[in-house]
Amino acid sequence: MAKNKEMEVVKGIDLKRYTGRWYEIASFPSFFQPRNGVDTRATYNLNEDGTVHVLNETWSNGKRVSIEGSAYKADPKSDEAKFKVKFYVPPFLPIIPVVGNYWVLYLDDDYQNALIGEPTRKYLWILCRQTHLDEAIYNQLLEKAKEEGYDVSKLHKTPQSDPPPKEEGPQDTKGIWWLKSLFGK
């Protein structure tokens, strides 16, 4: 593993092509996502000011849970795909800004598959425009993650329905999943 080397990120990303719906194929479990989440997805929309509106959704215990935030270039002068994402928590009373890193480590030429990480290597996501990813491509993304110093044994495949859930559904408006996540549940 190459934990000490600087990670290579995509250069010259076209944000207009990157926007839209992405499905989470696999990720490192994290405290800010429900442990039993399924059909997890992110939808990105370009704002007029060049920032990106972020909507992260997952279904937990039959209810749709979501959080909205924004993403922006970490260094506006750089052509590297290093972004900051900002969410306000808790989602049911958004008062505390939380900012994280979102680095695009790989993006295919057709903008269909992506590998997302961040410099501490605590978080990793494999994203796809479809709910399922070809196993050969998945394995290529695993190899890329290994090259960047990630322990891919921590990856958890995200169950995805085909077809995916509708836009709306019963919502967890109380943020119970978020409170539970603070205690590792």
Coordinates of N, CA and C in Angstrom, one line a residue:
M1 N 0.8 -1.2 0.0 CA 0.0 0.0 0.0 C 0.9 1.2 0.0
A2 N 0.4 2.3 -0.6 CA 1.1 3.5 -0.8 C 0.5 4.6 0.0
K3 N 0.4 4.4 1.4 CA -0.3 5.3 2.2 C 0.4 6.7 2.3
N4 N 1.7 6.7 2.1 CA 2.5 7.9 2.2 C 2.6 8.7 0.9
K5 N 2.2 8.1 -0.2 CA 2.4 8.9 -1.4 C 1.2 9.8 -1.6
E6 N 1.4 10.9 -2.3 CA 0.3 11.8 -2.6 C -0.7 11.1 -3.6
M7 N -1.9 11.2 -3.3 CA -2.9 10.6 -4.2 C -3.0 11.4 -5.5
E8 N -3.2 10.6 -6.6 CA -3.4 11.2 -7.9 C -4.9 11.4 -8.0
V9 N -5.3 12.6 -8.5 CA -6.7 12.9 -8.7 C -6.9 13.3 -10.2
V10 N -8.1 13.2 -10.6 CA -8.5 13.6 -11.9 C -8.2 15.1 -12.1
K11 N -7.8 15.4 -13.3 CA -7.6 16.8 -13.7 C -8.5 17.2 -14.8
G12 N -9.0 18.4 -14.8 CA -9.8 18.9 -15.9 C -11.2 18.4 -15.9
I13 N -11.8 18.1 -14.7 CA -13.1 17.6 -14.7 C -14.1 18.6 -15.3
D14 N -15.1 18.1 -16.0 CA -16.2 18.9 -16.6 C -17.4 18.7 -15.7
L15 N -17.6 19.8 -14.8 CA -18.6 19.7 -13.8 C -20.0 19.5 -14.4
K16 N -20.3 20.1 -15.6 CA -21.6 19.9 -16.2 C -21.8 18.4 -16.5
R17 N -20.8 17.7 -17.0 CA -20.9 16.3 -17.3 C -21.0 15.5 -16.0
Y18 N -20.4 15.9 -15.0 CA -20.3 15.2 -13.7 C -21.6 15.3 -13.0
T19 N -22.4 16.4 -13.2 CA -23.6 16.5 -12.4 C -24.6 15.4 -12.8
G20 N -25.7 15.3 -12.0 CA -26.7 14.3 -12.2 C -26.7 13.3 -11.1
R21 N -27.3 12.1 -11.4 CA -27.4 11.1 -10.4 C -26.3 10.1 -10.4
W22 N -25.8 9.7 -9.3 CA -24.8 8.7 -9.1 C -25.3 7.7 -8.0
Y23 N -25.1 6.4 -8.3 CA -25.5 5.4 -7.3 C -24.2 4.9 -6.6
E24 N -24.3 4.7 -5.3 CA -23.2 4.2 -4.5 C -23.2 2.7 -4.7
I25 N -22.1 2.2 -5.3 CA -21.9 0.7 -5.5 C -21.2 0.1 -4.3
A26 N -20.3 0.9 -3.7 CA -19.6 0.4 -2.5 C -19.0 1.6 -1.8
S27 N -18.8 1.4 -0.5 CA -18.2 2.5 0.3 C -17.6 1.9 1.6
F28 N -16.7 2.7 2.2 CA -16.3 2.4 3.6 C -17.4 2.8 4.5
P29 N -17.8 2.0 5.4 CA -18.8 2.4 6.4 C -18.4 3.6 7.1
S30 N -19.3 4.5 7.4 CA -18.9 5.8 8.1 C -20.1 6.1 9.1
F31 N -19.7 6.9 10.0 CA -20.7 7.3 11.1 C -21.8 8.2 10.5
F32 N -21.6 8.9 9.4 CA -22.6 9.8 8.9 C -23.5 9.2 7.8
Q33 N -23.5 7.9 7.7 CA -24.5 7.2 6.8 C -25.1 6.1 7.7
P34 N -26.4 5.8 7.5 CA -27.0 4.7 8.2 C -26.3 3.4 7.9
R35 N -26.1 2.6 8.9 CA -25.4 1.3 8.7 C -26.2 0.4 7.9
N36 N -27.5 0.4 7.9 CA -28.3 -0.5 7.2 C -28.9 0.2 5.9
G37 N -28.3 1.3 5.5 CA -28.8 2.0 4.3 C -28.7 1.2 3.0
V38 N -29.7 1.3 2.2 CA -29.8 0.6 0.9 C -30.2 1.7 -0.2
D39 N -29.9 1.4 -1.4 CA -30.3 2.3 -2.5 C -29.7 3.7 -2.3
T40 N -28.5 3.7 -1.8 CA -27.8 5.0 -1.6 C -27.4 5.7 -2.9
R41 N -27.7 7.0 -2.9 CA -27.4 7.7 -4.2 C -27.1 9.1 -3.9
A42 N -26.4 9.8 -4.8 CA -26.1 11.2 -4.7 C -26.5 11.9 -6.0
T43 N -27.1 13.0 -5.9 CA -27.5 13.8 -7.0 C -26.8 15.2 -6.9
Y44 N -26.1 15.5 -8.0 CA -25.4 16.8 -8.0 C -26.0 17.7 -9.1
N45 N -26.2 19.0 -8.8 CA -26.6 20.0 -9.7 C -25.8 21.2 -9.6
L46 N -25.4 21.7 -10.8 CA -24.5 22.9 -10.8 C -25.3 24.1 -10.5
N47 N -24.8 24.9 -9.6 CA -25.4 26.2 -9.2 C -24.8 27.3 -10.1
E48 N -25.5 28.4 -10.2 CA -25.1 29.5 -11.1 C -23.7 30.1 -10.7
D49 N -23.4 30.0 -9.4 CA -22.1 30.5 -8.9 C -21.0 29.6 -9.0
G50 N -21.2 28.4 -9.7 CA -20.1 27.4 -9.9 C -20.0 26.4 -8.8
T51 N -20.7 26.5 -7.7 CA -20.7 25.5 -6.7 C -21.7 24.4 -7.1
V52 N -21.7 23.3 -6.4 CA -22.6 22.2 -6.8 C -23.5 21.9 -5.6
H53 N -24.8 21.8 -5.9 CA -25.8 21.4 -4.9 C -25.7 19.9 -4.8
V54 N -25.6 19.4 -3.5 CA -25.5 18.0 -3.3 C -26.7 17.5 -2.5
L55 N -27.3 16.4 -3.0 CA -28.4 15.7 -2.3 C -28.0 14.3 -2.1
N56 N -27.7 13.8 -0.9 CA -27.4 12.5 -0.6 C -28.6 11.8 0.0
E57 N -29.0 10.6 -0.5 CA -30.1 9.9 -0.1 C -29.8 8.4 0.1
T58 N -30.5 7.9 1.1 CA -30.4 6.4 1.3 C -31.8 6.0 1.9
W59 N -32.0 4.7 1.9 CA -33.2 4.2 2.5 C -32.8 3.3 3.7
S60 N -33.4 3.6 4.8 CA -33.1 2.9 6.1 C -34.4 2.5 6.7
N61 N -34.6 1.2 7.0 CA -35.8 0.8 7.6 C -37.1 1.2 6.8
G62 N -37.0 1.2 5.5 CA -38.1 1.5 4.7 C -38.4 3.0 4.5
K63 N -37.5 3.9 5.1 CA -37.7 5.3 5.0 C -36.6 6.0 4.3
R64 N -36.9 7.0 3.6 CA -35.9 7.8 2.8 C -35.3 8.8 3.8
V65 N -34.0 8.7 3.9 CA -33.2 9.7 4.7 C -32.3 10.5 3.8
S66 N -32.2 11.8 4.0 CA -31.4 12.5 3.1 C -30.7 13.7 3.8
I67 N -29.7 14.2 3.1 CA -29.1 15.4 3.6 C -28.6 16.2 2.4
E68 N -28.8 17.5 2.5 CA -28.4 18.4 1.4 C -27.2 19.3 1.8
G69 N -26.3 19.6 0.8 CA -25.2 20.4 1.1 C -24.7 21.0 -0.2
S70 N -23.4 21.4 -0.2 CA -22.8 22.0 -1.4 C -21.4 21.6 -1.5
A71 N -20.9 21.6 -2.7 CA -19.5 21.3 -3.0 C -18.9 22.4 -3.8
Y72 N -17.6 22.6 -3.6 CA -16.9 23.7 -4.3 C -15.4 23.3 -4.4
K73 N -14.7 23.8 -5.4 CA -13.3 23.5 -5.6 C -12.5 23.9 -4.4
A74 N -11.6 23.0 -3.9 CA -10.8 23.3 -2.8 C -9.8 24.5 -3.1
D75 N -9.3 24.5 -4.3 CA -8.5 25.5 -4.8 C -9.0 25.9 -6.2
P76 N -9.7 27.0 -6.3 CA -10.4 27.4 -7.6 C -9.4 27.6 -8.7
K77 N -8.1 27.8 -8.4 CA -7.1 28.0 -9.5 C -6.5 26.7 -10.0
S78 N -6.8 25.6 -9.3 CA -6.2 24.3 -9.7 C -7.2 23.6 -10.6
D79 N -6.6 22.8 -11.5 CA -7.4 21.9 -12.4 C -7.7 20.6 -11.8
E80 N -7.2 20.3 -10.6 CA -7.4 19.1 -9.9 C -8.8 18.9 -9.4
A81 N -9.4 17.7 -9.4 CA -10.7 17.5 -8.9 C -10.7 17.2 -7.4
K82 N -10.3 18.2 -6.7 CA -10.3 18.2 -5.2 C -11.3 19.2 -4.8
F83 N -12.4 18.7 -4.1 CA -13.5 19.5 -3.7 C -13.6 19.4 -2.2
K84 N -14.3 20.4 -1.7 CA -14.8 20.5 -0.3 C -16.3 20.3 -0.4
V85 N -16.9 19.5 0.5 CA -18.3 19.4 0.6 C -18.7 19.9 2.0
K86 N -19.8 20.6 2.0 CA -20.3 21.2 3.3 C -21.7 20.8 3.5
F87 N -22.0 20.3 4.7 CA -23.3 19.9 5.1 C -23.6 20.6 6.4
Y88 N -24.8 20.8 6.8 CA -25.2 21.4 8.1 C -25.9 20.2 8.8
V89 N -25.4 20.0 10.1 CA -26.0 18.9 10.9 C -26.5 19.5 12.2
P90 N -27.3 18.7 12.9 CA -28.0 17.6 12.4 C -29.0 17.9 11.3
P91 N -29.4 17.0 10.5 CA -30.2 17.3 9.3 C -31.6 17.8 9.8
F92 N -32.1 17.4 10.9 CA -33.4 17.9 11.4 C -33.4 19.3 12.0
L93 N -32.2 19.8 12.3 CA -32.0 21.1 12.8 C -30.6 21.6 12.4
P94 N -30.5 21.9 11.1 CA -29.2 22.2 10.5 C -28.5 23.5 11.0
I95 N -27.6 23.4 12.0 CA -27.0 24.5 12.5 C -25.5 24.5 12.5
I96 N -24.9 23.3 12.5 CA -23.5 23.1 12.6 C -22.9 22.7 11.2
P97 N -22.0 23.6 10.6 CA -21.5 23.3 9.3 C -20.3 22.2 9.5
V98 N -20.4 21.2 8.7 CA -19.4 20.2 8.6 C -18.8 20.1 7.2
V99 N -17.5 20.3 7.1 CA -16.8 20.3 5.8 C -15.9 19.1 5.7
G100 N -16.0 18.4 4.5 CA -15.1 17.3 4.3 C -14.5 17.4 2.9
N101 N -13.6 16.5 2.6 CA -12.9 16.4 1.3 C -13.6 15.4 0.4
Y102 N -13.6 15.8 -0.8 CA -14.2 14.9 -1.9 C -13.2 15.0 -3.1
W103 N -12.4 14.0 -3.2 CA -11.4 13.9 -4.2 C -11.8 12.9 -5.3
V104 N -11.9 13.3 -6.5 CA -12.2 12.3 -7.6 C -10.9 11.7 -8.0
L105 N -10.7 10.4 -7.6 CA -9.5 9.7 -7.9 C -9.5 9.0 -9.3
Y106 N -10.7 8.7 -9.7 CA -10.8 8.1 -11.1 C -12.2 8.5 -11.6
L107 N -12.2 8.7 -12.9 CA -13.4 9.0 -13.6 C -13.2 8.5 -15.1
D108 N -14.1 7.6 -15.5 CA -13.9 7.1 -16.9 C -14.3 8.2 -17.9
D109 N -13.9 8.0 -19.1 CA -14.0 9.0 -20.2 C -15.5 9.4 -20.4
D110 N -16.4 8.4 -20.2 CA -17.8 8.7 -20.4 C -18.6 9.2 -19.2
Y111 N -17.9 9.4 -18.1 CA -18.5 9.9 -16.9 C -19.6 9.0 -16.4
Q112 N -19.2 7.7 -16.4 CA -20.2 6.6 -15.9 C -19.8 6.0 -14.6
N113 N -18.5 6.0 -14.3 CA -17.9 5.3 -13.1 C -16.9 6.2 -12.5
A114 N -16.9 6.2 -11.1 CA -16.0 7.1 -10.4 C -15.5 6.5 -9.1
L115 N -14.3 6.8 -8.8 CA -13.8 6.5 -7.5 C -13.5 7.7 -6.7
I116 N -14.1 7.8 -5.5 CA -14.0 9.1 -4.7 C -13.3 8.7 -3.4
G117 N -12.4 9.6 -3.0 CA -11.6 9.4 -1.8 C -11.3 10.7 -1.1
E118 N -10.4 10.7 -0.2 CA -10.0 11.9 0.5 C -8.6 11.6 1.1
P119 N -7.9 12.6 1.5 CA -6.5 12.4 1.8 C -6.2 11.6 3.1
T120 N -7.1 11.4 4.0 CA -6.8 10.6 5.2 C -7.0 9.1 4.9
R121 N -7.6 8.8 3.8 CA -8.0 7.4 3.3 C -8.9 6.7 4.3
K122 N -9.7 7.5 5.0 CA -10.7 6.9 5.9 C -12.0 6.7 5.2
Y123 N -12.2 7.4 4.1 CA -13.5 7.3 3.3 C -13.2 7.0 1.9
L124 N -14.0 6.1 1.3 CA -13.9 5.7 -0.1 C -15.3 5.4 -0.6
W125 N -15.5 5.8 -1.9 CA -16.8 5.5 -2.5 C -16.5 5.0 -3.9
I126 N -17.3 4.0 -4.4 CA -17.3 3.7 -5.8 C -18.7 4.0 -6.3
L127 N -18.8 4.9 -7.3 CA -20.0 5.4 -7.8 C -20.2 5.0 -9.2
C128 N -21.5 4.9 -9.6 CA -21.8 4.5 -11.0 C -23.1 5.2 -11.4
R129 N -23.3 5.5 -12.6 CA -24.6 6.1 -13.1 C -25.7 5.1 -13.1
Q130 N -25.4 3.8 -13.1 CA -26.4 2.7 -13.0 C -26.4 2.1 -11.6
T131 N -27.4 1.4 -11.3 CA -27.5 0.8 -10.0 C -26.6 -0.4 -9.8
H132 N -26.0 -0.9 -10.9 CA -25.1 -2.0 -10.8 C -23.9 -1.8 -11.7
L133 N -22.7 -2.3 -11.3 CA -21.5 -2.1 -12.0 C -20.9 -3.4 -12.4
D134 N -20.4 -3.4 -13.7 CA -19.8 -4.6 -14.2 C -18.6 -5.1 -13.3
E135 N -18.6 -6.3 -13.0 CA -17.6 -6.9 -12.0 C -16.1 -6.5 -12.5
A136 N -15.9 -6.6 -13.8 CA -14.5 -6.3 -14.2 C -14.1 -4.8 -14.0
I137 N -15.1 -3.9 -14.2 CA -14.8 -2.5 -13.9 C -14.7 -2.3 -12.4
Y138 N -15.5 -3.0 -11.6 CA -15.4 -2.9 -10.1 C -14.0 -3.3 -9.7
N139 N -13.5 -4.4 -10.2 CA -12.2 -4.9 -9.8 C -11.1 -3.9 -10.3
Q140 N -11.3 -3.2 -11.4 CA -10.3 -2.2 -11.8 C -10.3 -1.0 -10.8
L141 N -11.5 -0.7 -10.4 CA -11.6 0.4 -9.4 C -10.9 0.0 -8.1
L142 N -11.1 -1.2 -7.7 CA -10.4 -1.7 -6.5 C -8.9 -1.6 -6.6
E143 N -8.4 -2.0 -7.8 CA -7.0 -1.9 -8.0 C -6.5 -0.5 -7.9
K144 N -7.2 0.4 -8.5 CA -6.9 1.9 -8.4 C -6.9 2.3 -7.0
A145 N -7.9 1.9 -6.2 CA -7.9 2.3 -4.8 C -6.7 1.7 -4.0
K146 N -6.3 0.5 -4.3 CA -5.1 -0.1 -3.7 C -3.9 0.7 -4.0
E147 N -3.8 1.1 -5.3 CA -2.6 1.9 -5.8 C -2.6 3.2 -5.0
E148 N -3.7 3.8 -4.6 CA -3.8 5.0 -3.9 C -3.6 4.9 -2.4
G149 N -3.4 3.6 -1.9 CA -3.1 3.4 -0.5 C -4.3 3.0 0.3
Y150 N -5.4 2.6 -0.3 CA -6.6 2.2 0.5 C -6.6 0.7 0.8
D151 N -7.1 0.4 2.0 CA -7.3 -1.0 2.4 C -8.7 -1.4 1.9
V152 N -8.8 -2.0 0.7 CA -10.1 -2.2 0.1 C -10.9 -3.3 0.8
S153 N -10.3 -4.0 1.7 CA -11.0 -5.0 2.5 C -12.1 -4.4 3.4
K154 N -12.0 -3.1 3.6 CA -13.0 -2.3 4.4 C -14.2 -2.0 3.5
L155 N -14.2 -2.1 2.2 CA -15.3 -1.8 1.4 C -16.5 -2.6 1.6
H156 N -17.7 -2.0 1.7 CA -18.9 -2.7 1.8 C -19.8 -2.4 0.6
K157 N -20.3 -3.4 -0.1 CA -21.1 -3.2 -1.2 C -22.5 -2.7 -0.7
T158 N -23.0 -1.7 -1.4 CA -24.3 -1.1 -1.1 C -25.4 -1.8 -1.9
P159 N -26.4 -2.4 -1.2 CA -27.5 -3.0 -1.9 C -28.3 -2.0 -2.7
Q160 N -28.5 -2.3 -4.0 CA -29.3 -1.4 -4.9 C -30.4 -2.1 -5.5
S161 N -31.6 -1.5 -5.5 CA -32.8 -2.1 -6.2 C -32.7 -1.8 -7.7
D162 N -33.3 -2.6 -8.4 CA -33.4 -2.4 -9.9 C -34.9 -2.7 -10.3
P163 N -35.7 -1.7 -10.6 CA -35.3 -0.3 -10.7 C -35.2 0.4 -9.3
P164 N -34.5 1.5 -9.3 CA -34.3 2.2 -8.0 C -35.6 2.8 -7.5
P165 N -35.6 3.1 -6.2 CA -36.8 3.7 -5.6 C -37.2 5.0 -6.3
K166 N -38.5 5.3 -6.2 CA -39.0 6.6 -6.7 C -38.4 7.8 -6.0
E167 N -38.6 8.9 -6.5 CA -38.0 10.1 -6.0 C -38.4 10.4 -4.5
E168 N -39.7 10.1 -4.3 CA -40.2 10.4 -2.9 C -40.6 9.1 -2.3
G169 N -40.8 9.2 -1.0 CA -41.2 8.0 -0.2 C -41.3 8.5 1.2
P170 N -41.7 7.5 2.1 CA -41.7 7.9 3.5 C -40.4 8.4 3.9
Q171 N -40.4 9.6 4.6 CA -39.1 10.2 5.0 C -38.9 10.1 6.5
D172 N -37.6 9.9 6.9 CA -37.2 10.0 8.3 C -37.0 11.5 8.6
T173 N -38.0 12.2 9.0 CA -37.9 13.6 9.2 C -37.4 13.9 10.6
K174 N -37.2 12.9 11.4 CA -36.7 13.2 12.8 C -35.2 13.1 12.9
G175 N -34.6 12.5 11.9 CA -33.1 12.3 11.9 C -32.7 11.3 12.9
I176 N -33.5 10.3 13.2 CA -33.2 9.2 14.1 C -31.9 8.5 13.7
W177 N -31.8 8.3 12.4 CA -30.6 7.6 11.9 C -29.3 8.4 12.2
W178 N -29.4 9.7 12.2 CA -28.2 10.5 12.4 C -27.8 10.4 13.9
L179 N -28.8 10.5 14.8 CA -28.5 10.3 16.2 C -27.9 9.0 16.5
K180 N -28.5 7.9 15.9 CA -28.0 6.6 16.2 C -26.5 6.5 15.7
S181 N -26.2 7.1 14.5 CA -24.9 7.0 14.0 C -23.8 7.6 14.9
L182 N -24.2 8.6 15.7 CA -23.3 9.2 16.7 C -22.8 8.1 17.7
F183 N -23.6 7.1 17.9 CA -23.3 6.1 18.9 C -22.9 4.8 18.3
G184 N -22.6 4.8 17.0 CA -22.1 3.7 16.3 C -23.2 2.6 16.0
K185 N -24.4 3.0 16.0 CA -25.5 2.0 15.8 C -25.8 1.9 14.3

